[in-house]
Amino acid sequence: MNNHFNKILGAAALGVLLYSCENKPKQETKVEEPAQEQVFGTTYQDKNVETYEIKNANGIKMKVTNFGARVTHLWVPDKDGNPVDVVLGFETLDEYLKSSEKYFGAAIGRYGNRIANGKFTLDGEEYTLPQNNNGQTLHGGPGGMDYVIWEVEKSGDNSLVFSYTSPEGEEGFPGELKVKMIYSLTDDNEFKVTYEAETDKATPVNLTHHSFFNLSGAGNGNVLDHTLQLNASKYTPVNDVLIPTGEVATVKGTPFDFTSATQIGERIDQENEQLKFGGGYDHNWVLDKSGSELTQAAVISSPQTGIEMEVWTTEPAIQFYSGNFLDGTIKGKGEKVYELRSAFCLETQHYPDSPNQPNFPSTVLKPDEKYEQTCIYKFGTK
């Protein structure tokens, strides 16, 4: 009798379960749900901060967070096939928020580099931006795209699609700017960044990427032994607050000549007014190109690991920064100290302060135009 009762009870329970399942509201199937990791385990601006991991078929792997679309880790095989993390950064959001260096691995906008006195005039109207660098506006201001939560529209094994809408007046800029940015790791060993943007009002736009690289490994000494070649025979000299003077000068006969491969440290401490202003290299090189085609801008390598990185871009210029403001007070991943000149940045871009320099290529994006740029960091060994 107990067995008979249990059978009846089981049948009734199954009936209830089937009825419940059949009458549940149907949910849409989500395609390619992002593989989110709660590594940072916190929120910023009332939004979840997540990390994502992508990789290619050849052992290159990257971790990225939606906070500032930052690259936090980038492992590249060295000459012996061992993975080396070649970007500076931290393990937690709190460390990024408290750091004196706020741009590690970040997406930069609306305007990469400096705008003089935080002011520019466009279509007869003057715009005032927050000043965050010696009286200038640097990298879009203190609330720029490096300090917002980007939406991850799509994630896959080897790519992430980010989007962000900057509202009218954000950091003082005119117009609503809609940005889409794709990070991908190709099987040609490229870290590829593709930018798109549209606006509803004329506005200056100069997007870039700000990874701090050390091809010997993040925190493994300085980069003065790295060999650098820049496909640029001219650069834009600056004043003592690193704003371009307006001159486009030849690099020939100066410490800024990297037209042939040269160690970063070879001339960095020479007596030179421009090096003094930057505390080393922190300047804009004008690439030897006339159009917007994708061209090689730089090649840099570490003698320690044999890792070589090429930089390709559709942009007319590149900022080379030799980590002059790193001073040994920052501890990064693995408790490693980031000492003076322990990283370099190669930021593809339009010229600094273009909104105030009529002889520089225009950075103004209009409502009937589409902003499209590509930057590629391609890895290999030598």
XYZ file of C-alpha atoms in Angstrom:
382
model
C 0.000 0.000 0.000
C 2.854 2.357 0.799
C 4.335 1.677 -2.633
C 0.976 2.400 -4.297
C 0.628 5.662 -2.314
C 4.168 6.747 -3.228
C 3.446 6.133 -6.921
C 0.306 8.315 -6.747
C 2.210 11.039 -4.877
C 5.076 10.931 -7.392
C 2.709 11.177 -10.340
C 0.937 14.149 -8.766
C 4.253 15.900 -8.122
C 5.364 15.287 -11.705
C 2.091 16.733 -12.978
C 2.552 19.884 -10.920
C 6.142 20.227 -12.146
C 5.147 19.803 -15.806
C 2.294 22.309 -15.435
C 4.661 24.766 -13.754
C 7.269 24.431 -16.524
C 4.700 24.732 -19.342
C 3.177 27.867 -17.831
C 6.451 29.646 -17.021
C 6.899 32.878 -18.987
C 9.216 32.188 -21.906
C 12.569 33.979 -21.784
C 14.541 35.113 -24.802
C 17.680 33.144 -25.511
C 20.763 35.340 -25.161
C 23.485 34.873 -27.740
C 27.139 34.980 -26.672
C 26.520 35.883 -23.053
C 29.677 37.671 -21.819
C 31.926 35.417 -19.755
C 32.101 37.756 -16.785
C 34.472 37.245 -13.886
C 33.807 38.894 -10.537
C 37.523 39.477 -9.960
C 37.165 43.091 -8.867
C 34.014 42.197 -6.897
C 32.677 45.746 -6.615
C 30.854 48.578 -8.309
C 31.708 52.055 -9.569
C 29.175 54.782 -10.353
C 26.487 52.290 -9.252
C 27.465 49.928 -12.059
C 29.058 46.501 -11.851
C 32.754 46.326 -12.578
C 33.623 43.148 -14.453
C 36.701 41.600 -16.024
C 36.892 39.603 -19.237
C 39.532 37.338 -20.716
C 40.276 36.913 -24.414
C 43.006 34.969 -26.206
C 44.272 33.937 -29.617
C 45.440 30.581 -30.988
C 49.139 31.288 -30.357
C 49.296 31.759 -26.599
C 48.573 35.490 -26.368
C 46.050 36.205 -23.601
C 44.565 39.435 -22.255
C 42.444 40.508 -19.306
C 40.276 43.610 -19.651
C 37.899 45.409 -17.287
C 34.892 47.498 -18.282
C 36.166 50.223 -15.921
C 37.772 52.528 -18.460
C 37.969 49.591 -20.919
C 41.361 48.951 -19.329
C 43.770 46.223 -20.309
C 44.945 44.863 -16.945
C 47.081 41.941 -18.171
C 48.589 41.011 -21.543
C 50.605 37.787 -21.741
C 52.871 37.405 -24.777
C 55.265 34.489 -25.472
C 58.962 35.394 -25.211
C 61.788 33.995 -27.390
C 61.659 30.727 -25.398
C 57.862 30.444 -25.582
C 57.287 31.482 -21.959
C 54.357 33.863 -21.283
C 55.335 37.378 -20.180
C 52.834 39.951 -18.874
C 53.931 43.087 -20.758
C 51.540 45.739 -19.372
C 51.595 47.586 -16.047
C 48.463 47.555 -13.902
C 46.723 46.321 -10.764
C 44.640 43.388 -9.542
C 41.735 45.376 -8.046
C 39.560 48.369 -8.814
C 40.499 49.990 -5.514
C 44.152 50.087 -6.548
C 43.267 51.777 -9.847
C 41.134 54.374 -8.041
C 43.833 55.198 -5.484
C 46.816 55.222 -7.813
C 48.718 58.409 -8.599
C 48.984 57.094 -12.185
C 45.411 56.935 -13.425
C 45.841 55.869 -17.053
C 47.265 52.324 -16.849
C 45.794 50.361 -19.785
C 42.880 52.732 -20.330
C 40.787 53.901 -23.256
C 41.330 57.650 -23.634
C 38.784 60.243 -24.773
C 37.144 62.417 -25.681
C 40.480 64.036 -26.433
C 43.751 62.173 -26.010
C 46.697 64.313 -24.941
C 46.535 67.988 -23.929
C 44.316 70.980 -24.696
C 45.907 74.291 -23.702
C 44.381 76.090 -20.706
C 41.341 73.808 -20.898
C 39.756 76.036 -23.559
C 38.971 76.014 -27.258
C 36.639 77.869 -29.620
C 34.481 76.052 -32.150
C 31.960 77.648 -34.515
C 32.315 80.931 -32.644
C 31.576 79.494 -29.204
C 34.190 79.106 -26.466
C 34.191 75.891 -24.458
C 35.810 75.500 -21.034
C 37.035 72.106 -19.845
C 38.239 70.998 -16.412
C 41.984 71.473 -16.016
C 43.793 68.437 -14.646
C 47.447 68.810 -15.691
C 49.426 71.971 -14.901
C 46.508 74.169 -15.947
C 45.832 72.120 -19.091
C 43.194 69.501 -19.898
C 44.784 66.072 -20.266
C 43.151 62.999 -21.843
C 39.613 64.404 -21.828
C 39.646 65.671 -18.236
C 39.434 63.970 -14.822
C 36.111 62.341 -15.747
C 37.211 61.162 -19.169
C 36.558 57.803 -20.777
C 39.242 56.171 -18.631
C 36.989 56.682 -15.579
C 33.608 55.476 -16.846
C 31.992 52.050 -17.053
C 31.824 50.918 -20.665
C 29.052 48.641 -21.863
C 30.259 45.301 -23.204
C 27.903 44.697 -26.115
C 29.467 41.422 -27.117
C 32.265 39.144 -26.004
C 33.841 36.143 -27.623
C 36.953 34.038 -27.230
C 39.155 36.598 -28.960
C 37.248 39.906 -29.008
C 35.251 42.409 -26.970
C 32.891 45.053 -28.310
C 32.647 48.116 -26.044
C 30.304 51.084 -26.322
C 29.904 54.323 -24.435
C 27.686 57.369 -24.956
C 29.210 60.589 -23.699
C 26.357 63.051 -23.055
C 26.280 66.645 -24.250
C 28.552 68.756 -22.036
C 30.420 65.869 -20.401
C 33.799 67.298 -19.277
C 32.774 70.495 -21.086
C 32.693 69.083 -24.627
C 29.873 69.934 -27.061
C 27.513 67.331 -28.490
C 26.499 63.815 -27.564
C 29.251 61.446 -28.680
C 28.495 57.762 -29.268
C 31.611 55.602 -29.263
C 32.078 51.969 -30.241
C 35.419 50.306 -29.658
C 36.510 46.754 -30.491
C 39.428 44.981 -28.832
C 40.543 41.813 -30.617
C 43.448 39.376 -30.463
C 44.036 38.080 -33.978
C 45.844 34.888 -34.916
C 48.475 37.136 -36.521
C 49.412 38.028 -32.917
C 47.852 41.477 -33.116
C 46.135 43.355 -30.327
C 43.824 45.385 -32.540
C 41.808 48.398 -31.379
C 39.098 49.658 -33.723
C 37.366 52.964 -32.965
C 34.080 54.347 -34.284
C 32.269 57.489 -33.157
C 29.342 59.695 -34.162
C 28.134 63.038 -32.814
C 25.006 65.183 -33.025
C 27.040 68.424 -32.834
C 30.488 69.434 -34.079
C 33.073 68.430 -31.464
C 36.791 67.613 -31.292
C 37.551 63.890 -31.004
C 40.940 62.221 -30.493
C 40.638 58.698 -29.092
C 43.636 56.584 -28.147
C 44.821 53.665 -26.021
C 47.116 54.045 -23.004
C 48.736 50.747 -22.091
C 52.051 51.141 -20.282
C 54.303 48.479 -21.838
C 57.464 46.797 -20.616
C 58.479 44.037 -23.025
C 60.805 42.580 -20.391
C 57.751 42.088 -18.173
C 55.718 44.467 -16.027
C 57.808 45.552 -13.031
C 61.000 43.943 -14.357
C 63.252 46.987 -14.357
C 63.319 49.998 -16.660
C 62.870 50.091 -20.444
C 66.031 52.052 -21.271
C 67.549 48.975 -22.962
C 64.560 48.635 -25.313
C 65.357 49.429 -28.927
C 62.885 51.783 -30.633
C 62.385 52.797 -34.236
C 59.784 55.424 -35.218
C 58.723 56.022 -38.817
C 58.712 59.758 -38.215
C 61.194 62.373 -39.400
C 59.398 65.251 -37.631
C 57.920 65.993 -34.219
C 56.042 68.812 -32.491
C 58.173 70.641 -29.867
C 56.402 71.732 -26.676
C 56.590 74.464 -24.044
C 57.258 73.881 -20.350
C 53.704 72.597 -19.725
C 53.949 70.196 -22.689
C 51.679 72.137 -25.049
C 52.918 72.194 -28.671
C 54.454 75.485 -29.749
C 52.901 75.093 -33.210
C 56.207 74.268 -34.839
C 56.693 71.005 -36.734
C 60.431 70.369 -36.427
C 62.851 67.853 -37.919
C 64.242 65.173 -35.633
C 67.544 65.077 -37.509
C 70.491 65.867 -35.278
C 68.383 65.731 -32.087
C 67.734 63.116 -29.369
C 64.295 62.702 -31.006
C 65.677 60.926 -34.053
C 64.455 57.331 -33.902
C 64.312 56.911 -37.684
C 66.756 54.055 -37.176
C 66.556 51.621 -34.258
C 68.032 53.226 -31.127
C 68.026 52.305 -27.452
C 65.574 54.478 -25.476
C 68.255 55.258 -22.891
C 70.970 56.223 -25.357
C 70.185 59.970 -25.399
C 67.410 60.388 -22.844
C 69.613 62.235 -20.347
C 71.290 64.562 -22.833
C 71.240 68.309 -22.208
C 68.200 69.296 -24.249
C 65.410 71.758 -23.459
C 62.707 69.486 -24.867
C 63.890 66.517 -22.798
C 63.992 68.767 -19.755
C 60.368 69.880 -20.298
C 59.193 66.262 -20.547
C 61.522 64.764 -17.953
C 62.493 62.504 -20.866
C 60.414 61.632 -23.903
C 56.774 62.750 -23.772
C 56.251 64.125 -27.259
C 54.199 63.791 -30.426
C 55.962 62.406 -33.507
C 54.529 63.222 -36.948
C 54.439 60.035 -38.985
C 55.917 59.906 -42.477
C 52.608 59.468 -44.287
C 50.166 61.649 -46.196
C 46.845 59.824 -45.960
C 44.822 57.813 -43.469
C 45.950 54.381 -44.640
C 47.041 51.782 -42.087
C 50.829 52.098 -41.824
C 53.593 50.988 -39.511
C 54.438 53.715 -36.982
C 56.917 52.024 -34.644
C 58.925 48.895 -33.851
C 60.235 48.271 -30.332
C 61.927 45.270 -28.726
C 63.427 44.008 -25.471
C 66.867 42.360 -25.551
C 65.974 40.433 -22.379
C 62.896 38.562 -23.619
C 63.324 38.983 -27.378
C 59.728 40.228 -27.568
C 59.191 42.695 -30.400
C 56.131 44.902 -30.862
C 55.120 46.711 -34.024
C 52.620 49.574 -33.899
C 50.361 50.173 -36.907
C 47.866 53.020 -37.214
C 45.552 55.015 -39.465
C 46.381 58.131 -37.427
C 48.846 60.864 -38.526
C 50.924 60.844 -35.323
C 52.087 58.919 -32.276
C 52.952 59.968 -28.732
C 56.019 58.281 -27.289
C 56.211 58.502 -23.492
C 59.136 56.993 -21.576
C 57.500 56.572 -18.141
C 59.107 59.712 -16.713
C 56.527 60.223 -13.962
C 56.783 56.702 -12.577
C 58.930 57.156 -9.471
C 59.038 53.907 -7.520
C 56.104 54.768 -5.243
C 53.599 52.544 -7.065
C 53.355 48.797 -6.439
C 51.545 46.891 -9.146
C 50.699 43.282 -9.894
C 52.676 40.784 -7.838
C 53.772 43.605 -5.488
C 56.320 44.675 -8.086
C 57.543 48.274 -7.834
C 57.099 50.468 -10.906
C 60.310 52.453 -10.913
C 61.353 55.471 -12.988
C 61.056 54.760 -16.729
C 59.867 51.209 -16.126
C 57.377 51.455 -19.000
C 56.771 53.143 -22.312
C 53.580 54.246 -24.039
C 53.015 54.476 -27.787
C 49.695 56.265 -28.231
C 48.462 56.623 -31.807
C 46.688 59.953 -32.220
C 46.097 63.287 -33.891
C 48.308 66.111 -32.637
C 47.939 67.526 -29.101
C 46.042 70.819 -28.750
C 44.750 70.665 -32.343
C 41.545 72.596 -31.432
C 43.788 75.620 -30.709
C 46.333 75.080 -33.508
C 44.889 75.900 -36.950
C 48.004 74.617 -38.745
C 47.545 71.113 -37.240
C 45.254 68.504 -38.858
C 41.675 69.066 -37.685
C 40.168 66.795 -35.026
C 36.622 68.203 -35.398
C 33.955 65.562 -35.997
C 30.696 66.810 -37.554
C 27.214 65.286 -37.339
C 27.287 64.049 -40.945
C 30.648 62.306 -40.482
C 31.829 59.054 -38.912
C 35.028 58.810 -36.883
C 36.952 55.635 -37.766
C 40.485 54.805 -36.629
C 42.526 51.650 -36.094
C 45.529 50.926 -33.886
C 47.382 47.605 -33.909
C 50.041 46.341 -31.498
C 51.589 43.321 -33.224
C 53.826 40.925 -31.279
C 56.639 38.611 -32.280
C 60.177 37.689 -31.218
C 63.616 38.391 -32.591
